[in-house]
Short mmCIF file of N, CA, C and O in Angstrom, two decimals:
data_model
loop_
_atom_site.label_atom_id
_atom_site.label_comp_id
_atom_site.label_asym_id
_atom_site.label_seq_id
_atom_site.Cartn_x
_atom_site.Cartn_y
_atom_site.Cartn_z
N UNK A 1 -41.67 -15.26 6.14
CA UNK A 1 -40.62 -14.52 5.68
C UNK A 1 -39.74 -13.48 6.36
O UNK A 1 -39.36 -12.59 4.85
N UNK A 2 -39.70 -13.34 7.87
CA UNK A 2 -39.42 -12.56 7.99
C UNK A 2 -37.16 -13.31 7.85
O UNK A 2 -36.71 -12.72 6.65
N UNK A 3 -37.65 -14.29 7.31
CA UNK A 3 -36.16 -15.59 7.11
C UNK A 3 -35.41 -15.21 6.00
O UNK A 3 -34.60 -14.76 5.69
N UNK A 4 -36.70 -14.76 4.94
CA UNK A 4 -36.23 -14.76 3.77
C UNK A 4 -35.71 -12.96 3.36
O UNK A 4 -34.52 -13.37 3.20
N UNK A 5 -36.01 -12.44 4.32
CA UNK A 5 -35.64 -11.03 4.12
C UNK A 5 -34.30 -11.37 4.64
O UNK A 5 -33.43 -10.40 4.53
N UNK A 6 -34.11 -11.90 5.74
CA UNK A 6 -32.82 -12.35 6.24
C UNK A 6 -31.28 -12.24 5.70
O UNK A 6 -30.44 -12.10 5.69
N UNK A 7 -32.33 -13.75 4.79
CA UNK A 7 -30.59 -14.51 4.25
C UNK A 7 -31.02 -13.76 2.91
O UNK A 7 -29.48 -13.45 2.41
N UNK A 8 -31.64 -12.88 1.99
CA UNK A 8 -31.73 -11.85 0.86
C UNK A 8 -30.60 -10.82 1.51
O UNK A 8 -29.60 -10.33 0.87
N UNK A 9 -30.52 -10.46 2.91
CA UNK A 9 -29.87 -8.83 3.32
C UNK A 9 -28.12 -9.74 3.35
O UNK A 9 -27.45 -9.36 3.05
N UNK A 10 -28.10 -11.03 4.13
CA UNK A 10 -26.92 -11.53 4.28
C UNK A 10 -26.41 -11.29 2.52
O UNK A 10 -25.02 -11.67 2.19
N UNK A 11 -27.08 -11.76 2.08
CA UNK A 11 -26.75 -12.58 0.61
C UNK A 11 -26.33 -11.09 -0.11
O UNK A 11 -24.94 -11.70 -0.69
N UNK A 12 -26.94 -10.49 -0.19
CA UNK A 12 -26.26 -9.04 0.17
C UNK A 12 -24.85 -8.10 0.21
O UNK A 12 -24.26 -7.87 -0.61
N UNK A 13 -24.95 -8.76 1.13
CA UNK A 13 -23.40 -8.02 2.30
C UNK A 13 -22.77 -9.13 1.73
O UNK A 13 -21.34 -8.67 1.54
N UNK A 14 -22.84 -10.18 1.88
CA UNK A 14 -21.99 -11.17 1.08
C UNK A 14 -21.25 -10.16 -0.61
O UNK A 14 -20.13 -10.56 -1.30
N UNK A 15 -22.35 -10.32 -1.46
CA UNK A 15 -22.22 -9.97 -2.93
C UNK A 15 -20.88 -8.26 -2.74
O UNK A 15 -20.56 -8.99 -4.17
N UNK A 16 -22.26 -7.31 -1.68
CA UNK A 16 -21.09 -6.28 -2.00
C UNK A 16 -19.70 -6.60 -1.21
O UNK A 16 -19.26 -5.52 -1.29
N UNK A 17 -19.28 -7.35 -0.81
CA UNK A 17 -17.66 -7.67 0.01
C UNK A 17 -17.53 -7.19 0.97
O UNK A 17 -16.80 -6.77 1.57
N UNK A 18 -19.74 -7.03 2.09
CA UNK A 18 -19.06 -6.10 3.05
C UNK A 18 -18.22 -7.04 4.28
O UNK A 18 -17.73 -7.20 5.13
N UNK A 19 -18.64 -8.66 4.34
CA UNK A 19 -18.65 -9.34 4.76
C UNK A 19 -17.34 -9.36 5.02
O UNK A 19 -16.46 -9.90 5.95
N UNK A 20 -16.70 -9.97 3.68
CA UNK A 20 -15.09 -10.44 3.20
C UNK A 20 -13.85 -8.82 4.33
O UNK A 20 -13.46 -8.78 4.74
N UNK A 21 -14.65 -7.73 3.76
CA UNK A 21 -14.31 -6.49 4.86
C UNK A 21 -13.97 -6.19 5.80
O UNK A 21 -13.27 -6.57 6.39
N UNK A 22 -15.46 -6.63 6.52
CA UNK A 22 -15.25 -6.35 7.59
C UNK A 22 -14.67 -7.54 8.95
O UNK A 22 -14.06 -7.70 9.66
N UNK A 23 -14.37 -8.90 8.07
CA UNK A 23 -13.88 -10.36 8.67
C UNK A 23 -12.42 -9.78 8.40
O UNK A 23 -11.76 -10.20 9.57
N UNK A 24 -11.44 -8.75 6.90
CA UNK A 24 -10.36 -9.20 7.54
C UNK A 24 -10.26 -7.97 8.45
O UNK A 24 -8.92 -8.10 9.42
N UNK A 25 -11.16 -6.59 8.73
CA UNK A 25 -10.55 -5.95 9.60
C UNK A 25 -10.57 -6.16 11.29
O UNK A 25 -10.06 -6.05 11.76
N UNK A 26 -10.93 -7.13 11.34
CA UNK A 26 -11.27 -7.89 12.58
C UNK A 26 -10.43 -9.04 13.01
O UNK A 26 -9.77 -9.01 14.25
N UNK A 27 -9.93 -9.25 11.72
CA UNK A 27 -8.89 -9.83 11.73
C UNK A 27 -7.44 -9.92 11.97
O UNK A 27 -6.31 -9.73 13.25
N UNK A 28 -7.71 -8.13 11.82
CA UNK A 28 -6.07 -7.25 11.59
C UNK A 28 -5.93 -6.90 13.22
O UNK A 28 -5.50 -6.65 13.97
N UNK A 29 -7.66 -6.54 14.14
CA UNK A 29 -7.23 -6.39 15.14
C UNK A 29 -7.41 -7.17 15.72
O UNK A 29 -6.58 -7.39 17.33
N UNK A 30 -7.96 -8.07 16.01
CA UNK A 30 -7.42 -9.71 16.25
C UNK A 30 -5.94 -9.83 16.73
O UNK A 30 -5.18 -10.21 17.64
N UNK A 31 -4.83 -9.84 15.31
CA UNK A 31 -4.21 -10.37 14.81
C UNK A 31 -2.50 -8.57 15.72
O UNK A 31 -2.02 -9.02 15.97
N UNK A 32 -3.53 -7.70 15.91
CA UNK A 32 -3.25 -7.07 16.46
C UNK A 32 -2.06 -7.01 18.17
O UNK A 32 -2.59 -7.20 19.18
N UNK A 33 -0.56 -7.22 17.76
CA UNK A 33 0.19 -7.41 19.36
C UNK A 33 -0.16 -6.44 20.89
O UNK A 33 -0.02 -6.61 22.15
N UNK A 34 -0.61 -5.51 20.61
CA UNK A 34 -0.61 -3.91 21.27
C UNK A 34 -2.39 -4.14 20.97
O UNK A 34 -2.13 -3.36 19.93
N UNK A 35 -3.00 -3.78 21.52
CA UNK A 35 -4.67 -3.76 21.58
C UNK A 35 -4.66 -2.33 21.91
O UNK A 35 -4.88 -1.67 22.55
N UNK A 36 -5.16 -1.57 20.60
CA UNK A 36 -6.23 0.13 20.51
C UNK A 36 -6.90 0.02 21.45
O UNK A 36 -7.69 -0.73 22.15
N UNK A 37 -6.58 1.22 22.00
CA UNK A 37 -7.53 1.90 23.23
C UNK A 37 -8.40 2.07 22.96
O UNK A 37 -10.38 1.47 23.49
N UNK A 38 -8.71 2.61 21.31
CA UNK A 38 -10.55 2.38 21.24
C UNK A 38 -11.16 1.66 20.30
O UNK A 38 -9.79 1.60 18.60
N UNK A 39 -11.33 0.59 20.03
CA UNK A 39 -11.53 -0.47 18.66
C UNK A 39 -12.34 0.40 17.58
O UNK A 39 -11.79 -0.02 16.62
N UNK A 40 -13.64 1.48 18.12
CA UNK A 40 -14.06 1.44 16.99
C UNK A 40 -13.53 2.20 16.56
O UNK A 40 -12.88 2.70 14.87
N UNK A 41 -12.90 3.52 16.00
CA UNK A 41 -11.72 4.19 16.06
C UNK A 41 -10.29 2.98 15.13
O UNK A 41 -10.49 3.60 13.98
N UNK A 42 -10.05 2.09 15.67
CA UNK A 42 -9.09 0.99 14.95
C UNK A 42 -9.99 0.71 13.65
O UNK A 42 -9.60 0.20 12.06
N UNK A 43 -11.24 0.43 13.66
CA UNK A 43 -11.65 -0.14 12.54
C UNK A 43 -12.33 0.48 11.42
O UNK A 43 -12.29 0.83 9.73
N UNK A 44 -12.35 2.32 12.34
CA UNK A 44 -13.21 3.27 11.03
C UNK A 44 -11.69 3.88 10.34
O UNK A 44 -11.60 3.48 9.01
N UNK A 45 -9.93 3.18 11.48
CA UNK A 45 -9.22 4.03 10.32
C UNK A 45 -8.99 3.15 9.34
O UNK A 45 -8.40 3.17 8.15
N UNK A 46 -8.75 1.45 9.45
CA UNK A 46 -8.53 0.34 8.56
C UNK A 46 -9.79 0.32 7.56
O UNK A 46 -9.20 -0.01 6.30
N UNK A 47 -10.84 1.02 7.56
CA UNK A 47 -12.17 0.86 6.87
C UNK A 47 -11.80 1.87 6.04
O UNK A 47 -11.81 2.19 4.41
N UNK A 48 -11.59 3.79 6.68
CA UNK A 48 -11.30 4.57 5.68
C UNK A 48 -12.06 4.53 4.03
O UNK A 48 -12.50 3.15 4.00
N UNK A 49 -12.10 5.61 4.00
CA UNK A 49 -12.26 6.46 2.92
C UNK A 49 -11.54 4.93 1.96
O UNK A 49 -10.26 4.98 2.51
N UNK A 50 -11.80 4.86 -0.23
CA UNK A 50 -11.77 4.20 0.10
C UNK A 50 -9.90 4.86 -1.38
O UNK A 50 -9.83 6.61 -1.15
N UNK A 51 -8.89 4.75 -1.74
CA UNK A 51 -8.49 5.64 -1.25
C UNK A 51 -8.67 6.18 -3.56
O UNK A 51 -8.79 5.25 -4.03
N UNK A 52 -7.87 7.51 -3.72
CA UNK A 52 -7.98 8.10 -4.79
C UNK A 52 -7.57 6.80 -5.40
O UNK A 52 -6.61 7.04 -5.55
N UNK A 53 -8.29 6.28 -7.10
CA UNK A 53 -7.70 6.42 -7.99
C UNK A 53 -7.53 4.48 -8.33
O UNK A 53 -7.09 3.58 -8.67
N UNK A 54 -8.14 4.30 -6.40
CA UNK A 54 -8.29 2.83 -6.91
C UNK A 54 -8.15 1.35 -5.94
O UNK A 54 -7.52 2.32 -4.48
N UNK A 55 -7.66 0.27 -6.11
CA UNK A 55 -7.26 -0.24 -5.13
C UNK A 55 -5.79 -0.22 -4.59
O UNK A 55 -5.10 0.08 -5.32
N UNK A 56 -6.17 -0.49 -3.36
CA UNK A 56 -4.62 -0.02 -2.04
C UNK A 56 -3.10 -1.06 -2.89
O UNK A 56 -2.78 -0.68 -2.81
N UNK A 57 -3.89 -2.86 -2.92
CA UNK A 57 -2.80 -3.30 -3.77
C UNK A 57 -1.63 -2.74 -4.78
O UNK A 57 -1.03 -2.36 -4.93
N UNK A 58 -2.58 -2.38 -5.45
CA UNK A 58 -1.91 -1.71 -6.61
C UNK A 58 -1.79 -0.62 -6.42
O UNK A 58 -0.55 -0.80 -6.78
N UNK A 59 -2.00 -0.10 -5.38
CA UNK A 59 -1.35 1.26 -5.55
C UNK A 59 0.06 1.16 -4.71
O UNK A 59 1.02 1.54 -5.11
N UNK A 60 0.24 0.52 -4.04
CA UNK A 60 1.47 -0.17 -3.25
C UNK A 60 2.20 -0.64 -4.29
O UNK A 60 3.30 -0.98 -4.19
N UNK A 61 1.88 -1.89 -5.00
CA UNK A 61 2.98 -2.51 -6.38
C UNK A 61 3.73 -1.34 -6.57
O UNK A 61 4.45 -1.47 -7.38
N UNK A 62 2.47 -0.15 -7.71
CA UNK A 62 2.94 1.15 -8.16
C UNK A 62 3.82 1.49 -7.07
O UNK A 62 4.74 2.18 -7.74
N UNK A 63 3.65 2.01 -5.94
CA UNK A 63 5.09 2.94 -4.91
C UNK A 63 6.45 1.59 -5.36
O UNK A 63 7.12 2.51 -5.42
N UNK A 64 6.01 0.34 -5.02
CA UNK A 64 7.32 -0.60 -4.62
C UNK A 64 7.83 -0.28 -6.09
O UNK A 64 8.97 0.02 -6.73
N UNK A 65 7.23 -0.78 -7.82
CA UNK A 65 7.72 0.03 -8.73
C UNK A 65 8.71 0.46 -8.39
O UNK A 65 10.08 0.76 -9.13
N UNK A 66 7.86 2.17 -8.30
CA UNK A 66 8.33 3.82 -8.28
C UNK A 66 10.41 3.10 -7.89
O UNK A 66 10.86 4.59 -8.10
N UNK A 67 9.75 2.91 -6.41
CA UNK A 67 10.98 2.60 -4.95
C UNK A 67 12.06 1.91 -6.21
O UNK A 67 13.12 2.38 -6.33
N UNK A 68 11.80 1.16 -6.90
CA UNK A 68 13.25 0.29 -7.67
C UNK A 68 13.32 0.98 -8.93
O UNK A 68 14.35 1.11 -8.81
N UNK A 69 12.25 2.03 -9.41
CA UNK A 69 13.21 2.61 -10.25
C UNK A 69 14.01 4.14 -9.67
O UNK A 69 15.17 4.25 -10.40
N UNK A 70 13.92 4.60 -9.11
CA UNK A 70 14.33 5.58 -8.22
C UNK A 70 15.98 4.86 -7.66
O UNK A 70 16.32 5.59 -8.27
N UNK A 71 16.09 4.19 -7.44
CA UNK A 71 17.14 3.25 -6.90
C UNK A 71 18.36 3.46 -8.25
O UNK A 71 19.29 3.12 -8.26
N UNK A 72 17.55 2.48 -8.57
CA UNK A 72 18.44 2.81 -10.48
C UNK A 72 18.51 3.94 -10.84
O UNK A 72 19.50 3.93 -11.24
N UNK A 73 17.88 4.93 -10.63
CA UNK A 73 18.07 6.14 -11.08
C UNK A 73 18.76 7.02 -10.02
O UNK A 73 20.25 7.66 -10.63
N UNK A 74 19.24 6.56 -9.07
CA UNK A 74 20.46 7.10 -8.40
C UNK A 74 22.10 6.73 -8.46
O UNK A 74 22.84 6.99 -8.83
N UNK A 75 21.24 4.95 -8.99
CA UNK A 75 22.89 4.34 -8.59
C UNK A 75 23.59 5.34 -10.24
O UNK A 75 24.79 4.89 -10.20
N UNK A 76 22.64 5.31 -11.63
CA UNK A 76 22.64 5.91 -12.31
C UNK A 76 23.63 7.47 -12.38
O UNK A 76 24.65 7.88 -12.37
N UNK A 77 23.10 8.25 -12.00
CA UNK A 77 23.22 9.53 -10.95
C UNK A 77 24.66 9.15 -10.54
O UNK A 77 25.69 10.35 -10.93
N UNK A 78 24.73 8.39 -10.12
CA UNK A 78 25.58 8.85 -8.59
C UNK A 78 27.06 8.26 -9.76
O UNK A 78 28.81 8.38 -9.27
N UNK A 79 27.46 7.17 -10.70
CA UNK A 79 28.30 6.59 -12.05
C UNK A 79 28.47 7.60 -12.48
O UNK A 79 29.16 8.08 -13.04
N UNK A 80 27.05 8.30 -13.35
CA UNK A 80 27.73 9.56 -13.84
C UNK A 80 27.96 10.89 -13.54
O UNK A 80 29.26 11.40 -13.84
N UNK A 81 28.46 11.18 -12.31
CA UNK A 81 28.66 11.82 -11.41
C UNK A 81 30.15 11.44 -11.39
O UNK A 81 30.96 12.24 -11.33
N UNK A 82 30.06 10.29 -11.15
CA UNK A 82 31.86 9.69 -10.85
C UNK A 82 32.82 10.02 -12.15
O UNK A 82 34.18 10.53 -12.36
N UNK A 83 31.72 9.72 -13.19
CA UNK A 83 32.09 9.37 -14.12
C UNK A 83 33.01 11.22 -14.91
O UNK A 83 34.07 11.33 -15.62
N UNK A 84 31.51 12.03 -14.59
CA UNK A 84 32.16 13.49 -14.78
C UNK A 84 33.37 14.05 -14.05
O UNK A 84 34.34 15.35 -15.03
N UNK A 85 33.73 13.64 -12.33
CA UNK A 85 34.98 13.79 -12.06
C UNK A 85 35.71 13.07 -13.06
O UNK A 85 36.71 14.04 -12.71
N UNK A 86 36.03 12.35 -12.94
CA UNK A 86 36.99 11.60 -13.34
C UNK A 86 37.96 12.51 -15.14
O UNK A 86 38.40 12.34 -14.86
N UNK A 87 36.45 13.28 -15.47
CA UNK A 87 36.57 13.87 -17.17
C UNK A 87 36.81 14.35 -17.03
O UNK A 87 38.35 15.41 -16.71
N UNK A 88 36.86 15.77 -15.87
CA UNK A 88 37.52 17.15 -14.84
C UNK A 88 38.66 17.07 -14.66
O UNK A 88 39.59 17.58 -15.20
N UNK A 89 38.92 15.31 -14.19
CA UNK A 89 40.06 15.85 -13.73
C UNK A 89 41.05 14.74 -14.83
O UNK A 89 42.43 15.61 -14.48
N UNK A 90 40.88 14.42 -15.90
CA UNK A 90 41.12 14.57 -17.18
C UNK A 90 42.03 15.63 -17.76
O UNK A 90 43.07 15.64 -18.22
N UNK A 91 40.79 16.26 -17.53
CA UNK A 91 40.77 17.28 -18.88
C UNK A 91 42.22 18.36 -17.52
O UNK A 91 42.58 19.00 -18.56
N UNK A 92 41.80 18.66 -16.86
CA UNK A 92 42.58 19.96 -15.96
C UNK A 92 44.60 18.51 -16.21
O UNK A 92 45.48 19.63 -16.01
N UNK A 93 43.96 17.70 -15.71
CA UNK A 93 45.56 17.00 -15.91
C UNK A 93 46.32 17.44 -17.57
O UNK A 93 47.44 17.99 -18.27
N UNK A 94 45.44 17.03 -18.75
CA UNK A 94 45.59 17.89 -20.11
C UNK A 94 45.42 18.93 -20.21
O UNK A 94 46.94 19.32 -21.32
N UNK A 95 45.66 19.68 -19.09
CA UNK A 95 46.06 21.13 -19.89
C UNK A 95 47.48 21.55 -19.32
O UNK A 95 48.44 21.36 -18.66
#
């Protein structure tokens, strides 16, 4: 009977993603070139509270997309400023 409870609990942990999450955190700890002084704090920080609004990967993709958009806008602003300076120079020459 105790064995079936153990199996039930293991299935619960697998279904809820606990085993995958713990495995990822422990692999990250293992792969750290410089091991943290306090492994418990590392694990706590790695698992931390869930990001507001959902999935971390989704948020990272959104940040990357917005960075690309920001770079495009910066280029456009630079181009428009250059064009504005050229038009101002042409206006000065025409006067």
